[in-house]
Amino acid sequence: MAVSLTPFRSPVGTWTIEACAKGICEIHMPGRKFPSRKGEGEAHSQKARTQLEEYFARERKKFTLQRCEAVASEFRQSVWGAIDEIPFGQTKTYGEIAAGIGHPLAFRAVGTANGNNPWPIITPCHRVVASNGLGGYGGGLEIKRFLLELEGITKY
């Protein structure tokens, strides 16, 4: 199955949308270069690109995109599901996510699952912060700060 690779320029760099016929497989953060490629996921890639452009223009707060199923443990899937529920302009801590999915002591595992999220921005892993500050982010803390501030979040 040939995937589509669609670059998307944002104020914080070029992301790459990877999609197949089933939906969005992965959003690759800036810093990794991929050649553009049209494939069976072209329609999904273009829809994602449009919605990401709307997000960066502050015109979209929630994404309505079909995602490929990620091969992941039930725990990781529950973390990603909880992250999907964090509203635009709000944050939750790793500990709050852990407690919310019934594993109150698994905040480090939540951080690992969060860091392996295949759909950054769409599944808003940037909205998960540490109890004592910003926490980490796979794309770097500058991008995380930018995304949070884009959503009006200045305290973390």
PDB file of C-alpha atoms in Angstrom:
ATOM      1  CA  MET A   1       0.000   0.000   0.000  1.00  0.00           C
ATOM      2  CA  ALA A   2       1.636   3.254  -1.115  1.00  0.00           C
ATOM      3  CA  VAL A   3       1.447   6.049   1.430  1.00  0.00           C
ATOM      4  CA  SER A   4       1.248   9.737   0.691  1.00  0.00           C
ATOM      5  CA  LEU A   5       3.858  12.044   2.180  1.00  0.00           C
ATOM      6  CA  THR A   6       2.702  15.643   2.223  1.00  0.00           C
ATOM      7  CA  PRO A   7       4.880  18.418   3.640  1.00  0.00           C
ATOM      8  CA  PHE A   8       3.107  21.146   5.550  1.00  0.00           C
ATOM      9  CA  ARG A   9       4.809  24.443   6.410  1.00  0.00           C
ATOM     10  CA  SER A  10       3.924  26.005   9.730  1.00  0.00           C
ATOM     11  CA  PRO A  11       5.285  28.932  11.731  1.00  0.00           C
ATOM     12  CA  VAL A  12       7.524  26.450  13.596  1.00  0.00           C
ATOM     13  CA  GLY A  13       8.867  24.461  10.656  1.00  0.00           C
ATOM     14  CA  THR A  14       7.833  21.891   8.086  1.00  0.00           C
ATOM     15  CA  TRP A  15       5.823  18.904   9.288  1.00  0.00           C
ATOM     16  CA  THR A  16       5.147  15.885   7.067  1.00  0.00           C
ATOM     17  CA  ILE A  17       1.748  14.218   6.924  1.00  0.00           C
ATOM     18  CA  GLU A  18       1.929  10.494   6.224  1.00  0.00           C
ATOM     19  CA  ALA A  19      -1.351   8.926   5.130  1.00  0.00           C
ATOM     20  CA  CYS A  20      -2.642   5.727   3.576  1.00  0.00           C
ATOM     21  CA  ALA A  21      -6.039   4.717   2.229  1.00  0.00           C
ATOM     22  CA  LYS A  22      -7.254   4.149   5.830  1.00  0.00           C
ATOM     23  CA  GLY A  23      -6.343   7.600   7.161  1.00  0.00           C
ATOM     24  CA  ILE A  24      -3.546   9.570   8.774  1.00  0.00           C
ATOM     25  CA  CYS A  25      -0.713   7.227   9.763  1.00  0.00           C
ATOM     26  CA  GLU A  26       1.643   9.731  11.318  1.00  0.00           C
ATOM     27  CA  ILE A  27       2.482  13.401  11.545  1.00  0.00           C
ATOM     28  CA  HIS A  28       6.270  13.836  11.458  1.00  0.00           C
ATOM     29  CA  MET A  29       7.605  16.814  13.400  1.00  0.00           C
ATOM     30  CA  PRO A  30       9.863  19.488  11.911  1.00  0.00           C
ATOM     31  CA  GLY A  31      13.495  18.545  11.546  1.00  0.00           C
ATOM     32  CA  ARG A  32      12.918  15.337   9.608  1.00  0.00           C
ATOM     33  CA  LYS A  33      12.887  15.605   5.827  1.00  0.00           C
ATOM     34  CA  PHE A  34      10.800  13.370   3.622  1.00  0.00           C
ATOM     35  CA  PRO A  35      10.278  13.583  -0.126  1.00  0.00           C
ATOM     36  CA  SER A  36       6.744  14.430  -1.229  1.00  0.00           C
ATOM     37  CA  ARG A  37       4.912  11.404  -2.530  1.00  0.00           C
ATOM     38  CA  LYS A  38       1.394  10.919  -3.789  1.00  0.00           C
ATOM     39  CA  GLY A  39      -0.251   7.656  -2.881  1.00  0.00           C
ATOM     40  CA  GLU A  40      -3.480   6.076  -1.737  1.00  0.00           C
ATOM     41  CA  GLY A  41      -3.723   8.436   1.238  1.00  0.00           C
ATOM     42  CA  GLU A  42      -3.678  11.654  -0.773  1.00  0.00           C
ATOM     43  CA  ALA A  43      -7.241  12.673   0.152  1.00  0.00           C
ATOM     44  CA  HIS A  44      -6.521  12.138   3.866  1.00  0.00           C
ATOM     45  CA  SER A  45      -3.250  14.089   3.587  1.00  0.00           C
ATOM     46  CA  GLN A  46      -4.919  17.036   1.920  1.00  0.00           C
ATOM     47  CA  LYS A  47      -7.723  17.129   4.490  1.00  0.00           C
ATOM     48  CA  ALA A  48      -5.147  17.039   7.295  1.00  0.00           C
ATOM     49  CA  ARG A  49      -3.119  19.791   5.665  1.00  0.00           C
ATOM     50  CA  THR A  50      -6.211  21.992   5.389  1.00  0.00           C
ATOM     51  CA  GLN A  51      -7.180  21.389   9.013  1.00  0.00           C
ATOM     52  CA  LEU A  52      -3.620  22.049  10.226  1.00  0.00           C
ATOM     53  CA  GLU A  53      -3.527  25.306   8.256  1.00  0.00           C
ATOM     54  CA  GLU A  54      -6.806  26.281   9.941  1.00  0.00           C
ATOM     55  CA  TYR A  55      -5.368  25.371  13.355  1.00  0.00           C
ATOM     56  CA  PHE A  56      -2.277  27.539  12.858  1.00  0.00           C
ATOM     57  CA  ALA A  57      -4.522  30.386  11.642  1.00  0.00           C
ATOM     58  CA  ARG A  58      -6.527  30.009  14.909  1.00  0.00           C
ATOM     59  CA  GLU A  59      -9.617  28.983  12.941  1.00  0.00           C
ATOM     60  CA  ARG A  60      -9.806  25.351  14.145  1.00  0.00           C
ATOM     61  CA  LYS A  61      -9.906  23.976  17.672  1.00  0.00           C
ATOM     62  CA  LYS A  62     -10.814  20.324  17.038  1.00  0.00           C
ATOM     63  CA  PHE A  63      -9.707  17.944  14.289  1.00  0.00           C
ATOM     64  CA  THR A  64     -12.036  15.671  12.341  1.00  0.00           C
ATOM     65  CA  LEU A  65      -9.595  13.350  10.629  1.00  0.00           C
ATOM     66  CA  GLN A  66      -9.582   9.624  10.040  1.00  0.00           C
ATOM     67  CA  ARG A  67      -6.507   8.008  11.604  1.00  0.00           C
ATOM     68  CA  CYS A  68      -4.883   4.713  10.795  1.00  0.00           C
ATOM     69  CA  GLU A  69      -4.885   2.374  13.717  1.00  0.00           C
ATOM     70  CA  ALA A  70      -1.537   2.529  15.414  1.00  0.00           C
ATOM     71  CA  VAL A  71      -0.008  -0.708  16.585  1.00  0.00           C
ATOM     72  CA  ALA A  72       0.224   0.048  20.282  1.00  0.00           C
ATOM     73  CA  SER A  73      -0.597  -1.403  23.663  1.00  0.00           C
ATOM     74  CA  GLU A  74      -3.996  -0.935  25.231  1.00  0.00           C
ATOM     75  CA  PHE A  75      -2.337   1.384  27.773  1.00  0.00           C
ATOM     76  CA  ARG A  76      -0.899   3.677  25.079  1.00  0.00           C
ATOM     77  CA  GLN A  77      -4.199   3.754  23.248  1.00  0.00           C
ATOM     78  CA  SER A  78      -5.963   4.748  26.477  1.00  0.00           C
ATOM     79  CA  VAL A  79      -3.421   7.549  27.020  1.00  0.00           C
ATOM     80  CA  TRP A  80      -3.924   8.850  23.479  1.00  0.00           C
ATOM     81  CA  GLY A  81      -7.695   8.687  23.939  1.00  0.00           C
ATOM     82  CA  ALA A  82      -7.422  10.733  27.146  1.00  0.00           C
ATOM     83  CA  ILE A  83      -5.192  13.274  25.403  1.00  0.00           C
ATOM     84  CA  ASP A  84      -7.775  13.598  22.611  1.00  0.00           C
ATOM     85  CA  GLU A  85     -10.242  14.774  25.262  1.00  0.00           C
ATOM     86  CA  ILE A  86      -8.150  17.727  26.477  1.00  0.00           C
ATOM     87  CA  PRO A  87      -9.967  20.813  25.152  1.00  0.00           C
ATOM     88  CA  PHE A  88      -8.273  23.506  23.082  1.00  0.00           C
ATOM     89  CA  GLY A  89      -6.675  26.069  25.376  1.00  0.00           C
ATOM     90  CA  GLN A  90      -6.381  23.745  28.376  1.00  0.00           C
ATOM     91  CA  THR A  91      -3.711  21.459  29.768  1.00  0.00           C
ATOM     92  CA  LYS A  92      -3.519  18.370  31.962  1.00  0.00           C
ATOM     93  CA  THR A  93      -0.547  16.962  33.810  1.00  0.00           C
ATOM     94  CA  TYR A  94       0.941  13.535  33.208  1.00  0.00           C
ATOM     95  CA  GLY A  95      -0.392  12.592  36.660  1.00  0.00           C
ATOM     96  CA  GLU A  96      -3.921  13.756  35.829  1.00  0.00           C
ATOM     97  CA  ILE A  97      -3.903  11.660  32.670  1.00  0.00           C
ATOM     98  CA  ALA A  98      -2.588   8.652  34.615  1.00  0.00           C
ATOM     99  CA  ALA A  99      -5.300   9.004  37.275  1.00  0.00           C
ATOM    100  CA  GLY A 100      -7.971   9.548  34.626  1.00  0.00           C
ATOM    101  CA  ILE A 101      -7.198   6.240  32.913  1.00  0.00           C
ATOM    102  CA  GLY A 102      -7.112   4.330  36.187  1.00  0.00           C
ATOM    103  CA  HIS A 103      -3.321   4.102  36.653  1.00  0.00           C
ATOM    104  CA  PRO A 104      -2.566   6.923  39.125  1.00  0.00           C
ATOM    105  CA  LEU A 105       1.092   5.973  39.625  1.00  0.00           C
ATOM    106  CA  ALA A 106       1.889   5.562  35.927  1.00  0.00           C
ATOM    107  CA  PHE A 107       2.686   9.205  35.174  1.00  0.00           C
ATOM    108  CA  ARG A 108       6.115   8.281  33.719  1.00  0.00           C
ATOM    109  CA  ALA A 109       4.512   5.667  31.462  1.00  0.00           C
ATOM    110  CA  VAL A 110       2.006   8.327  30.394  1.00  0.00           C
ATOM    111  CA  GLY A 111       4.970  10.525  29.460  1.00  0.00           C
ATOM    112  CA  THR A 112       6.459   7.729  27.368  1.00  0.00           C
ATOM    113  CA  ALA A 113       3.134   7.061  25.625  1.00  0.00           C
ATOM    114  CA  ASN A 114       2.698  10.782  25.070  1.00  0.00           C
ATOM    115  CA  GLY A 115       6.153  10.962  23.493  1.00  0.00           C
ATOM    116  CA  ASN A 116       5.241   8.137  21.118  1.00  0.00           C
ATOM    117  CA  ASN A 117       2.019   9.751  19.922  1.00  0.00           C
ATOM    118  CA  PRO A 118       1.986   9.297  16.125  1.00  0.00           C
ATOM    119  CA  TRP A 119      -0.393  12.240  15.550  1.00  0.00           C
ATOM    120  CA  PRO A 120       1.059  15.355  17.227  1.00  0.00           C
ATOM    121  CA  ILE A 121      -1.220  18.388  17.186  1.00  0.00           C
ATOM    122  CA  ILE A 122      -4.160  16.228  16.025  1.00  0.00           C
ATOM    123  CA  THR A 123      -3.894  14.222  19.262  1.00  0.00           C
ATOM    124  CA  PRO A 124      -2.724  17.261  21.236  1.00  0.00           C
ATOM    125  CA  CYS A 125       0.202  15.842  23.213  1.00  0.00           C
ATOM    126  CA  HIS A 126       1.545  19.391  23.588  1.00  0.00           C
ATOM    127  CA  ARG A 127      -1.323  20.000  26.069  1.00  0.00           C
ATOM    128  CA  VAL A 128       0.172  17.507  28.528  1.00  0.00           C
ATOM    129  CA  VAL A 129       2.522  19.219  30.973  1.00  0.00           C
ATOM    130  CA  ALA A 130       4.515  18.261  34.045  1.00  0.00           C
ATOM    131  CA  SER A 131       3.151  19.080  37.486  1.00  0.00           C
ATOM    132  CA  ASN A 132       6.098  21.429  38.009  1.00  0.00           C
ATOM    133  CA  GLY A 133       6.251  23.065  34.593  1.00  0.00           C
ATOM    134  CA  LEU A 134       6.349  22.470  30.880  1.00  0.00           C
ATOM    135  CA  GLY A 135       7.600  18.875  30.678  1.00  0.00           C
ATOM    136  CA  GLY A 136       9.039  17.538  27.435  1.00  0.00           C
ATOM    137  CA  TYR A 137       8.091  17.485  23.782  1.00  0.00           C
ATOM    138  CA  GLY A 138       9.433  15.396  20.900  1.00  0.00           C
ATOM    139  CA  GLY A 139       9.647  18.411  18.624  1.00  0.00           C
ATOM    140  CA  GLY A 140      11.459  20.499  21.236  1.00  0.00           C
ATOM    141  CA  LEU A 141      10.258  22.845  23.928  1.00  0.00           C
ATOM    142  CA  GLU A 142      10.193  25.885  21.622  1.00  0.00           C
ATOM    143  CA  ILE A 143       7.550  24.211  19.469  1.00  0.00           C
ATOM    144  CA  LYS A 144       5.583  23.101  22.540  1.00  0.00           C
ATOM    145  CA  ARG A 145       5.602  26.651  23.942  1.00  0.00           C
ATOM    146  CA  PHE A 146       4.532  28.014  20.559  1.00  0.00           C
ATOM    147  CA  LEU A 147       1.601  25.579  20.297  1.00  0.00           C
ATOM    148  CA  LEU A 148       0.455  26.285  23.857  1.00  0.00           C
ATOM    149  CA  GLU A 149       0.688  30.047  23.333  1.00  0.00           C
ATOM    150  CA  LEU A 150      -1.169  29.703  20.013  1.00  0.00           C
ATOM    151  CA  GLU A 151      -4.013  28.278  22.103  1.00  0.00           C
ATOM    152  CA  GLY A 152      -3.770  31.084  24.671  1.00  0.00           C
ATOM    153  CA  ILE A 153      -1.965  29.030  27.319  1.00  0.00           C
ATOM    154  CA  THR A 154       0.785  31.038  28.980  1.00  0.00           C
ATOM    155  CA  LYS A 155       0.986  29.356  32.412  1.00  0.00           C
ATOM    156  CA  TYR A 156       2.209  25.802  32.681  1.00  0.00           C
TER     157      TYR A 156
END
